[in-house]
Amino acid sequence: MPSSPPRHGEGRGRLQQWLPKLVLAPSFALLLFFVYGFIVWTSYISFTDSGMLPDYTWVGLEQWSKLWRSWTWGIALHNIWVFGLLYIVSCTVLGLLLAILLDQRIRAEGVLRTIYLYPMALSFIVTGTAWQWFLNPGLGLEKTMRELGWESFTFNWLINADMAIYTIVIAAVWQATGFIMAMFLAGLRGIDGEMIKAAQIDGAPTWKIYARIIIPQLRPVFLSAIVVLAHLAIKSFDLVVAMTGGGPGNSTAVPATFMYSYAFSRNEMGIAAASAVFMLAVIAALIVPYLYSELRGGRS
Amino acid sequence: MSFLHINNIKKRFGDTTVLKGIDIAIEKGDFLVLVGPSGCGKSTLLNMIAGLDSISEGELLLNGERINELHPARRDIAMVFQSYALYPSMTVAGNIGFGLEMRKVPKAQRREAIQKVARMLQIESLLDRKPGQLSGGQRQRVAMGRALVRDPQLFLFDEPLSNLDAKLRVDMRTEIKQLHQRLNTTIVYVTHDQIEAMTLATRIAVMRAGELQQLGTPQEVYDDPSNLFVAGFMGSPSMNLLRADIVRHEGVLHARVRKRNEDVLMLPIERDAEALAGWEGREVILGIRPEAITDPASAHHDGRIFEAELEVELVEPTGADMYVVTHLGGREINARMRPGTDISAGTPTRFAFDVSRMVAFDPDSEARIRHT
């Protein structure tokens, strides 16, 4: 083998050029197989006659029509609407409000910021369990208030089929608000202080400074917050499982719990696959345009 | 009664005093420039006039009325900021009209006022654009329009030209000066650029480390600096400052300056002679502007000229002038000579000193030595 020093250098150069790709290749392959491969597989399953086990007999749109006729799926879709809307709106409004309050150059801001941000560090299972205990009439708030002497105090939303979905909203809002607050706080800190001074001299009262000058400038933060919250809402599974397990009855079923129960306890893999593909489509419809605009914005 | 009276104003942040008692009074129509190096407190003083910073001590009077505690919106002032501080979500027209809108001026009247200002600043074609679509110079005009439209008693400018490139800065400077002359407004203007201060001001306040060093017309500050700092800060190229001994020579008071070659140059004292008589036998710092040292042919003969031969070290032609560097009193000395003069480095040349423009400073206190 002729191996003169310059050729040796060239070989090393080529190795350096290929090394990052080599190192990334295994994880790329795994990702391709386990994420995109299974997306394709699940999509296929949704058009087959799969029950407890995969069955590759093609049945066309039969599973999809079963899905849309399912009573529980209707509840799940209704719940995700109610939950998603309340969750996104509450987190955004509360997060913005907290950020504005924290931005008033108060003392102990660092401590407060950390306190508000901490719930995000918990797993949804922990949040769900803690809130389930807290809202359980026999264990938490209701029992405590009655022991303190308020005999007529009642707060039984958790076991009330009409209200249980709202307890999930409360827990989810509690968890994500701090994170949204941090996003808004970063946005507020990026606003030129001279602009606020100019508005003061222009005679704008504080609320108008926020309404007319500061909040319109937070538009990109609103967009990010809503996209983050929307996909969290659609994916929500563990919180529901830990708090209500989808009950009482099916009253707190959401698409993710629907998919889980159809796949693993009701042996209707085809329907479960169809619901999963539907969820993916909704999330993709939200995320893809967002990522596209973000990445393009980063380039220009 | 002066129009704007800054009466012994102080500003403290905790234990540190950033403004140590500032006294300035200006009349209606004055263009006051606060100038000084960064950290001298000039912007703080401006913010206090605007009402954006509180006043720790002292009194602020506008048109005879105490405005210390008045909210910025109610002081009848307008301010142009360094970053322009335009509202990015509003159009140019919205930006200019925002102050009027907040003061509940009817829409038709507002539109008229916006049009008038836009015409004056030649930004009519930009009224529907957003600030993000404008160039730096255009933003600057919009920021000025926002101030002008309200027709306030007092305009405040906080380093408004520092974000523009050099050429645009000179153009805008001229334009601000024209606006001031045309509208006869009262302006307080902050800058660290002494050329801006000299060209724009009717009165200059030179500040350093929270203290007012000198207040006067540009010519007073330039020709008659009250201390070494003002002398060195104002003027470009800056004033020559050199060590000299005050001696009596043939009965006349002289400043004795050392040349490079251990020889001495005796410059007769013309100005502040009474005060300098007390300094006989002591060392002072002598200040001479570069244009007060020239070639004999271009010397002003209304001053008192003293000629001497010195060795040229360096010649720096700028086109309009020729700066000739020589060595005196242990320092490089800049002289401004007629361009095209046949002077080259290393040759002895005759320099003409206008000794009537020479000033002297106490080397310890840095104060000007003059008759009080």
XYZ file of C-alpha atoms in Angstrom:
672
model
C 0.000 0.000 0.000
C 1.590 3.329 -0.959
C 1.094 5.582 2.002
C 2.988 8.840 1.634
C 2.526 11.483 4.374
C 0.267 13.801 2.320
C -2.023 10.898 1.438
C -2.090 9.964 5.086
C -3.212 13.505 5.905
C -5.845 13.302 3.252
C -7.130 10.036 4.735
C -7.423 11.636 8.135
C -9.230 14.573 6.593
C -11.708 12.233 5.014
C -12.150 10.401 8.316
C -12.835 13.707 10.056
C -15.364 14.495 7.408
C -17.135 11.176 7.842
C -16.774 10.743 11.609
C -19.810 12.838 12.622
C -21.976 10.963 10.164
C -20.602 7.616 11.375
C -21.253 8.470 15.002
C -24.764 9.673 14.264
C -25.622 6.784 11.966
C -26.759 4.213 14.617
C -29.119 6.604 16.363
C -30.359 7.842 13.010
C -31.071 4.286 11.951
C -32.859 3.512 15.214
C -34.900 6.688 14.917
C -35.817 5.915 11.349
C -36.934 2.414 12.276
C -38.666 2.936 15.599
C -40.301 6.304 14.912
C -40.936 6.629 11.211
C -40.991 2.864 10.614
C -43.684 2.375 13.215
C -45.637 5.369 11.987
C -45.871 3.615 8.642
C -46.638 0.305 10.333
C -49.380 1.805 12.520
C -50.899 3.544 9.545
C -51.005 0.227 7.734
C -52.498 -1.582 10.751
C -55.338 0.939 10.803
C -56.476 -0.432 7.441
C -56.311 -4.097 8.545
C -58.490 -6.447 10.519
C -56.145 -6.487 13.551
C -57.667 -7.424 16.887
C -55.566 -8.556 19.825
C -52.638 -9.297 17.523
C -51.646 -7.725 14.222
C -53.413 -9.267 11.299
C -52.453 -8.089 7.851
C -55.792 -8.686 6.120
C -56.691 -5.450 4.320
C -60.163 -4.198 5.244
C -59.984 -0.671 3.856
C -61.663 2.037 5.916
C -63.659 -0.325 8.128
C -61.664 0.401 11.299
C -61.863 4.127 10.604
C -65.609 4.043 10.276
C -65.865 1.980 13.484
C -63.736 4.615 15.183
C -65.989 7.464 14.130
C -69.119 5.561 15.126
C -67.702 4.793 18.573
C -69.490 6.545 21.420
C -66.349 6.639 23.566
C -64.316 8.228 20.776
C -66.940 10.974 20.628
C -66.534 11.572 24.359
C -62.768 11.533 23.985
C -62.903 14.111 21.198
C -65.307 16.308 23.131
C -63.077 16.043 26.214
C -59.939 16.933 24.335
C -61.694 20.011 22.953
C -62.830 21.150 26.381
C -59.552 20.228 28.012
C -57.344 21.621 25.270
C -59.168 24.911 24.997
C -59.327 25.552 28.738
C -55.765 24.356 29.218
C -54.271 26.525 26.490
C -56.277 29.630 27.379
C -55.751 29.321 31.148
C -52.033 28.604 30.887
C -51.483 31.464 28.458
C -53.510 34.001 30.416
C -52.152 32.977 33.821
C -48.609 32.621 32.514
C -48.708 36.085 30.973
C -50.222 37.553 34.114
C -47.593 35.957 36.363
C -44.826 37.078 34.015
C -46.097 40.662 34.061
C -46.303 40.607 37.857
C -42.833 39.096 38.181
C -41.487 41.696 35.767
C -42.269 44.557 38.156
C -38.745 44.356 39.578
C -39.934 42.733 42.778
C -37.663 41.350 45.423
C -37.025 37.581 45.585
C -37.877 37.277 41.915
C -35.391 34.444 41.474
C -36.993 32.396 44.231
C -40.517 32.974 42.962
C -39.541 32.156 39.401
C -38.078 28.851 40.538
C -41.161 28.031 42.600
C -43.459 28.645 39.644
C -41.221 26.701 37.312
C -40.834 23.633 39.546
C -44.112 21.843 38.696
C -42.800 21.462 35.156
C -39.945 19.367 36.547
C -42.423 16.784 37.901
C -43.624 13.882 35.852
C -47.301 13.946 34.892
C -47.787 10.780 36.926
C -46.568 12.522 40.080
C -48.696 15.586 39.389
C -51.702 13.413 38.669
C -51.299 11.311 41.796
C -50.746 14.334 44.010
C -53.795 16.156 42.637
C -55.855 12.994 42.837
C -55.106 12.763 46.551
C -55.671 16.461 47.024
C -59.032 16.523 45.237
C -60.227 13.142 46.495
C -63.236 13.976 48.707
C -62.350 11.257 51.190
C -58.661 12.234 51.505
C -57.835 15.781 50.545
C -59.325 19.231 50.425
C -62.926 18.323 51.243
C -62.003 16.142 54.214
C -59.578 18.743 55.566
C -62.104 21.564 55.336
C -64.712 19.442 57.097
C -62.262 18.514 59.833
C -61.492 22.187 60.276
C -65.171 22.713 61.014
C -66.711 23.628 57.654
C -69.132 20.703 57.703
C -71.020 21.565 54.535
C -67.920 22.066 52.353
C -68.183 19.988 49.210
C -65.743 19.655 46.374
C -66.314 16.378 44.629
C -65.541 17.207 40.999
C -63.117 14.313 40.838
C -65.876 11.756 41.265
C -68.521 13.715 39.378
C -68.779 12.545 35.771
C -69.764 16.026 34.546
C -66.964 17.854 36.336
C -64.071 15.363 36.437
C -62.506 16.696 33.216
C -62.106 20.089 34.895
C -60.010 18.601 37.693
C -57.611 17.426 34.999
C -57.575 20.933 33.596
C -56.706 22.304 37.067
C -53.802 19.882 37.527
C -52.478 20.402 34.004
C -52.691 24.186 34.284
C -50.904 24.037 37.624
C -48.095 22.114 36.008
C -47.540 24.085 32.815
C -48.309 27.666 33.842
C -44.864 28.260 35.333
C -43.204 27.158 32.139
C -45.379 29.440 30.039
C -44.642 32.225 32.517
C -40.921 31.707 31.974
C -41.434 32.003 28.217
C -43.363 35.243 28.602
C -40.882 36.590 31.119
C -38.071 36.053 28.636
C -40.162 37.866 26.038
C -40.869 40.772 28.372
C -37.196 41.084 29.260
C -36.373 41.409 25.589
C -38.453 44.560 25.194
C -36.530 47.806 24.943
C -36.950 49.774 28.166
C -36.706 53.049 26.281
C -39.886 52.156 24.445
C -41.766 51.959 27.723
C -40.287 55.279 28.814
C -41.366 56.788 25.500
C -44.886 55.497 26.058
C -44.926 56.981 29.559
C -43.936 60.360 28.178
C -46.579 59.931 25.481
C -49.021 59.732 28.357
C -50.093 56.097 28.176
C -51.331 54.568 31.439
C -49.636 51.308 32.434
C -52.441 49.041 31.248
C -52.413 50.721 27.863
C -48.651 50.367 27.619
C -49.167 46.624 28.064
C -52.190 46.374 25.815
C -50.937 48.526 22.954
C -47.178 48.234 23.019
C -45.848 45.307 25.023
C -48.322 42.485 24.406
C -48.453 43.003 20.608
C -44.701 42.517 20.631
C -45.044 39.175 22.396
C -46.782 37.627 19.394
C -44.018 35.107 18.694
C -44.117 34.019 22.349
C -47.877 33.509 22.120
C -47.374 31.368 19.055
C -44.697 29.234 20.725
C -46.730 28.893 23.914
C -49.846 27.811 22.061
C -48.013 25.273 19.943
C -46.252 23.785 22.978
C -49.487 23.634 24.961
C -51.576 22.284 22.099
C -49.353 19.329 21.474
C -49.050 18.651 25.219
C -52.843 18.672 25.402
C -53.297 16.208 22.570
C -50.627 13.916 23.947
C -52.050 14.075 27.485
C -52.277 10.551 28.753
C -50.348 9.972 31.975
C -52.081 12.813 33.826
C -55.512 11.389 33.002
C -54.444 7.854 33.852
C -53.016 8.921 37.204
C -55.920 11.174 38.187
C -59.086 9.485 36.961
C -58.044 6.567 34.794
C -60.525 7.924 32.250
C -63.425 7.698 34.735
C -65.845 7.995 36.325
C -67.202 5.760 33.586
C -65.740 7.073 30.353
C -66.308 10.669 31.347
C -62.663 11.740 31.211
C -61.552 9.633 28.291
C -59.227 11.455 25.911
C -57.906 10.195 22.566
C -54.695 8.882 24.137
C -56.481 6.851 26.824
C -58.980 5.675 24.193
C -56.140 4.468 22.036
C -54.465 2.717 24.954
C -57.574 0.929 26.134
C -58.578 -0.188 22.629
C -55.107 -1.484 21.888
C -54.305 -3.255 25.123
C -57.483 -4.065 26.999
C -60.257 -4.228 24.395
C -58.216 -6.049 21.750
C -59.225 -3.690 18.951
C -55.797 -2.882 17.588
C -57.145 -1.673 14.248
C -59.355 0.978 15.821
C -56.571 1.964 18.205
C -54.210 2.376 15.259
C -56.731 4.542 13.440
C -57.118 6.780 16.510
C -53.335 7.012 16.866
C -52.926 8.021 13.219
C -55.645 10.619 13.659
C -53.833 12.125 16.681
C -50.587 12.170 14.758
C -52.258 14.006 11.897
C -53.654 16.681 14.216
C -50.313 17.207 15.976
C -48.472 17.297 12.664
C -50.923 19.885 11.366
C -49.963 22.054 14.342
C -46.240 21.410 14.565
C -45.113 21.194 10.961
C -46.103 24.751 9.922
C -44.692 26.043 13.196
C -41.336 24.306 12.757
C -41.269 25.406 9.150
C -41.753 29.060 10.064
C -39.306 28.814 12.991
C -36.536 27.207 10.964
C -37.033 29.561 8.068
C -36.992 32.517 10.474
C -33.718 31.227 11.908
C -32.115 31.178 8.498
C -33.011 34.669 7.312
C -36.964 83.966 35.787
C -35.374 81.449 33.506
C -37.426 78.983 31.462
C -35.834 75.780 32.704
C -34.138 75.974 36.052
C -32.195 73.012 37.378
C -31.592 74.028 40.944
C -28.926 72.129 42.918
C -30.206 68.768 41.749
C -28.738 65.636 43.259
C -29.226 61.967 42.507
C -28.330 59.141 44.797
C -28.530 55.414 44.227
C -28.100 53.950 47.692
C -24.819 55.258 49.033
C -23.426 56.452 45.722
C -24.162 59.966 44.604
C -24.215 60.116 40.827
C -25.196 63.768 40.527
C -23.605 66.075 43.052
C -25.665 69.216 42.867
C -26.202 70.494 39.343
C -27.202 74.122 38.718
C -28.237 75.059 35.208
C -30.646 77.708 34.007
C -31.635 78.278 30.378
C -34.013 80.627 28.605
C -36.849 79.882 26.187
C -35.426 79.048 22.773
C -32.094 77.865 24.152
C -30.424 74.723 22.892
C -28.679 73.244 25.913
C -26.243 70.427 25.270
C -25.164 68.257 28.179
C -21.826 66.821 27.206
C -19.334 64.644 28.993
C -17.711 61.215 28.928
C -19.896 58.165 29.606
C -20.840 57.804 33.245
C -20.780 61.543 33.924
C -24.480 61.589 34.787
C -25.723 63.509 31.764
C -28.309 60.901 30.796
C -29.450 60.589 34.398
C -29.976 64.343 34.510
C -31.983 64.185 31.287
C -34.117 61.345 32.652
C -34.749 63.414 35.758
C -35.915 66.338 33.634
C -38.171 63.910 31.774
C -39.513 62.494 35.029
C -38.281 58.981 34.296
C -35.841 59.098 37.224
C -36.743 60.528 40.598
C -34.954 63.563 41.984
C -33.153 62.871 45.271
C -32.616 66.491 46.180
C -32.986 69.913 44.612
C -35.637 71.553 42.525
C -36.649 71.382 38.899
C -38.551 74.390 37.578
C -40.114 74.603 34.139
C -41.597 77.964 33.280
C -41.457 78.929 36.943
C -43.412 75.882 38.074
C -41.930 73.143 40.218
C -42.209 69.838 38.318
C -40.183 67.537 40.597
C -43.068 65.201 41.329
C -45.047 65.627 38.130
C -45.629 62.480 36.043
C -43.636 62.478 32.759
C -46.856 62.691 30.757
C -47.899 65.889 32.507
C -44.642 67.815 32.202
C -45.340 68.995 28.658
C -42.078 67.562 27.363
C -41.191 65.229 24.519
C -38.168 63.009 24.274
C -36.168 61.421 21.457
C -34.346 58.299 22.558
C -31.041 56.843 21.515
C -32.649 53.605 20.317
C -35.516 55.686 18.835
C -37.899 53.514 20.902
C -40.482 53.300 18.148
C -43.466 51.041 18.796
C -42.876 48.130 16.402
C -46.488 47.012 16.226
C -47.772 50.392 15.056
C -47.373 52.141 11.734
C -45.307 55.305 11.433
C -48.494 57.355 11.604
C -49.582 55.391 14.671
C -46.227 56.022 16.315
C -46.322 59.742 15.676
C -49.942 60.040 16.729
C -49.777 57.835 19.827
C -49.085 60.685 22.222
C -51.982 62.700 20.801
C -54.236 59.656 20.950
C -53.384 59.164 24.618
C -54.239 62.828 25.183
C -57.608 62.202 23.528
C -57.062 64.538 20.602
C -59.883 63.973 18.054
C -58.988 61.784 15.119
C -59.297 64.395 12.369
C -57.140 66.856 14.231
C -54.650 64.114 14.954
C -54.370 63.174 11.302
C -53.782 66.775 10.367
C -51.007 67.144 12.939
C -49.357 63.920 11.764
C -49.475 65.110 8.161
C -47.946 68.436 9.053
C -45.041 66.898 10.946
C -44.504 64.239 8.284
C -44.300 66.970 5.658
C -41.800 68.894 7.728
C -39.594 65.810 8.160
C -40.182 64.518 4.630
C -41.560 61.178 5.752
C -45.038 61.475 4.234
C -44.499 58.460 2.026
C -43.598 56.302 5.024
C -46.686 56.907 7.151
C -48.241 53.484 6.491
C -45.082 51.497 7.065
C -44.009 49.693 10.224
C -40.759 50.754 11.946
C -39.169 47.417 11.020
C -39.308 48.409 7.359
C -37.409 51.664 7.844
C -33.719 52.516 7.636
C -31.859 53.995 10.598
C -32.144 57.543 9.305
C -35.868 57.154 8.636
C -36.460 55.778 12.125
C -34.609 58.762 13.496
C -36.994 61.077 11.646
C -40.023 59.201 12.904
C -38.701 59.470 16.466
C -38.314 63.210 15.985
C -41.756 63.420 14.456
C -43.240 61.755 17.501
C -41.678 64.456 19.642
C -42.511 67.361 17.345
C -46.178 66.509 16.817
C -47.060 67.273 20.408
C -45.531 70.749 20.282
C -44.319 70.564 23.876
C -42.620 73.267 25.930
C -39.371 71.348 26.110
C -37.668 68.792 23.866
C -35.264 66.254 25.292
C -32.799 64.399 23.078
C -30.817 61.468 24.453
C -27.835 60.856 22.145
C -30.161 60.712 19.152
C -27.474 60.486 16.510
C -25.164 57.903 18.023
C -26.709 54.990 16.107
C -26.301 56.586 12.694
C -23.342 56.273 10.388
C -20.926 59.180 10.153
C -22.326 60.859 7.060
C -25.955 60.594 8.086
C -25.023 61.909 11.500
C -23.671 65.123 10.048
C -26.789 65.547 7.874
C -29.157 64.949 10.778
C -27.145 67.319 12.939
C -27.687 70.074 10.409
C -31.342 69.217 10.205
C -31.828 69.321 13.975
C -30.154 72.701 14.068
C -32.399 73.991 11.274
C -35.484 72.671 13.058
C -34.440 74.423 16.223
C -33.915 77.699 14.416
C -37.151 77.423 12.467
C -39.397 76.371 15.345
C -37.552 78.293 18.040
C -38.040 75.429 20.482
C -36.241 74.862 23.740
C -34.083 71.774 23.665
C -31.984 69.811 26.136
C -29.692 67.477 24.255
C -27.346 64.844 25.648
C -24.264 63.698 23.775
C -20.745 62.501 24.398
C -19.600 63.975 21.104
C -18.085 67.390 21.669
C -18.381 68.333 17.986
C -22.143 67.787 18.174
C -22.148 69.910 21.305
C -20.195 72.730 19.687
C -22.214 72.793 16.484
C -25.700 72.530 17.980
C -25.667 74.282 21.313
C -26.502 77.786 22.303
C -25.335 76.723 25.750
C -23.066 73.861 26.668
C -22.924 72.187 30.055
C -19.771 70.115 30.374
C -20.143 67.400 32.977
C -17.797 64.959 34.613
C -18.401 62.394 37.361
C -21.705 63.921 38.424
C -20.447 67.467 38.578
C -21.010 70.407 36.295
C -17.621 71.551 35.055
C -18.651 74.559 33.033
C -21.771 76.135 31.622
C -21.517 78.632 28.816
C -21.878 79.341 25.134
C -19.848 77.090 22.856
C -17.363 79.894 22.272
C -16.933 80.549 25.999
C -16.399 76.882 26.732
C -13.939 76.605 23.877
C -11.925 79.778 24.419
C -12.238 80.143 28.124
C -12.273 76.667 29.694
C -12.756 76.732 33.427
C -10.486 73.783 34.111
C -8.119 71.263 32.621
C -10.853 68.695 31.967
C -12.989 71.065 29.899
C -9.905 72.268 28.034
C -8.920 68.722 27.122
C -12.448 67.475 26.387
C -13.690 70.207 24.078
C -12.080 70.663 20.692
C -10.687 68.278 18.124
C -7.780 67.921 17.826
C -7.649 68.672 21.508
C -5.925 71.559 23.198
C -2.169 71.258 23.683
C -1.425 70.958 27.379
C 2.179 71.350 28.442
C 4.162 71.976 31.589
C 5.698 75.442 31.954
C 7.358 77.534 34.674
C 6.163 81.047 35.330
C 9.186 83.340 35.462
C 9.863 87.052 35.213
C 12.177 87.822 32.341
C 13.296 91.354 31.620
C 10.493 92.589 33.846
C 7.754 90.752 31.926
C 5.988 87.589 33.064
C 6.849 84.627 30.861
C 6.029 80.978 30.636
C 9.249 79.042 30.305
C 8.806 75.874 28.289
C 11.430 73.250 27.731
C 12.270 72.277 24.170
C 13.486 68.843 23.147
C 17.154 69.857 23.279
C 17.307 71.289 26.822
C 16.839 74.771 25.377
C 13.981 76.824 26.683
C 11.289 78.780 24.929
C 10.044 81.938 26.651
C 6.408 82.704 25.854
C 5.266 86.098 27.158
C 2.144 85.957 29.349
C -0.631 87.989 27.841
C -3.794 86.612 29.353
C -4.655 86.365 33.071
C -1.353 88.105 33.848
C -2.548 89.434 37.201
C -3.521 85.997 38.455
C -0.383 84.401 37.061
C 1.840 86.933 38.771
C 1.142 85.022 41.974
C 2.530 81.883 40.349
C 5.992 83.302 39.681
C 8.612 80.614 40.211
C 6.057 77.775 40.133
C 4.997 75.275 37.553
C 1.664 75.523 35.724
C 0.005 73.647 32.878
C -0.216 75.768 29.800
C -3.027 75.292 27.308
C -2.756 76.369 23.660
C -5.246 75.376 20.949
C -3.643 73.897 17.810
C -5.014 76.770 15.724
C -3.225 79.258 18.012
C 0.089 77.835 16.826
C 0.538 78.400 13.100
C 3.020 79.333 10.485
C 3.910 83.065 10.644
C 2.160 83.895 7.368
C -1.274 82.641 8.433
C -1.164 83.972 11.995
C -4.015 86.238 13.098
C -2.426 89.565 13.635
C -5.170 90.854 15.863
C -3.784 88.574 18.562
C -0.331 88.950 20.041
C 2.004 86.784 18.001
C 5.234 85.379 19.295
C 7.460 83.544 16.866
C 9.971 80.802 17.630
C 11.929 78.247 15.680
C 11.233 74.617 16.559
C 12.049 71.290 15.021
C 9.185 69.558 13.174
C 8.700 65.923 14.152
C 5.763 64.937 12.001
C 3.497 66.457 9.364
C -0.123 65.307 9.071
C -2.001 66.826 6.155
C -5.813 66.489 6.352
C -6.577 68.327 3.143
C -8.197 71.356 4.685
C -5.379 71.844 7.167
C -1.951 70.595 7.906
C -1.181 69.505 11.438
C 2.464 69.861 12.350
C 3.736 68.020 15.396
C 6.633 69.323 17.414
C 7.921 68.744 20.933
C 7.540 71.198 23.801
C 7.395 70.903 27.585
C 7.832 67.131 27.412
C 4.759 66.654 25.186
C 3.901 66.356 21.532
C 2.427 69.624 20.386
C -0.007 69.975 17.529
C 0.082 73.096 15.403
C -2.414 73.877 12.636
C -0.822 75.335 9.552
C -1.882 76.352 6.098
C -2.001 73.360 3.734
C 0.615 73.362 1.060
C 3.161 75.031 3.290
C 6.563 73.634 2.527
C 7.335 71.947 5.805
C 8.912 68.562 6.296
C 9.815 66.481 9.302
C 13.231 66.987 10.852
C 13.686 70.561 9.729
C 13.630 73.614 11.998
C 10.607 75.754 11.197
C 9.235 79.022 12.457
C 6.091 78.634 14.553
C 3.841 81.578 15.419
C 2.249 81.381 18.890
C -0.836 83.487 19.499
C -0.013 84.115 23.163
C -3.213 86.089 23.693
C -5.110 82.774 23.426
C -2.897 80.947 25.874
C -4.468 79.778 29.151
C -2.900 78.325 32.302
C -4.076 75.748 34.846
C -3.116 74.811 38.374
C -1.393 71.411 38.035
C -2.774 70.199 41.392
C -6.378 71.362 41.447
C -6.623 71.424 37.628
C -8.520 74.701 37.935
C -7.971 77.532 35.547
C -5.656 80.257 36.815
C -7.420 83.512 36.175
C -8.459 86.721 37.712
C -11.510 86.143 39.859
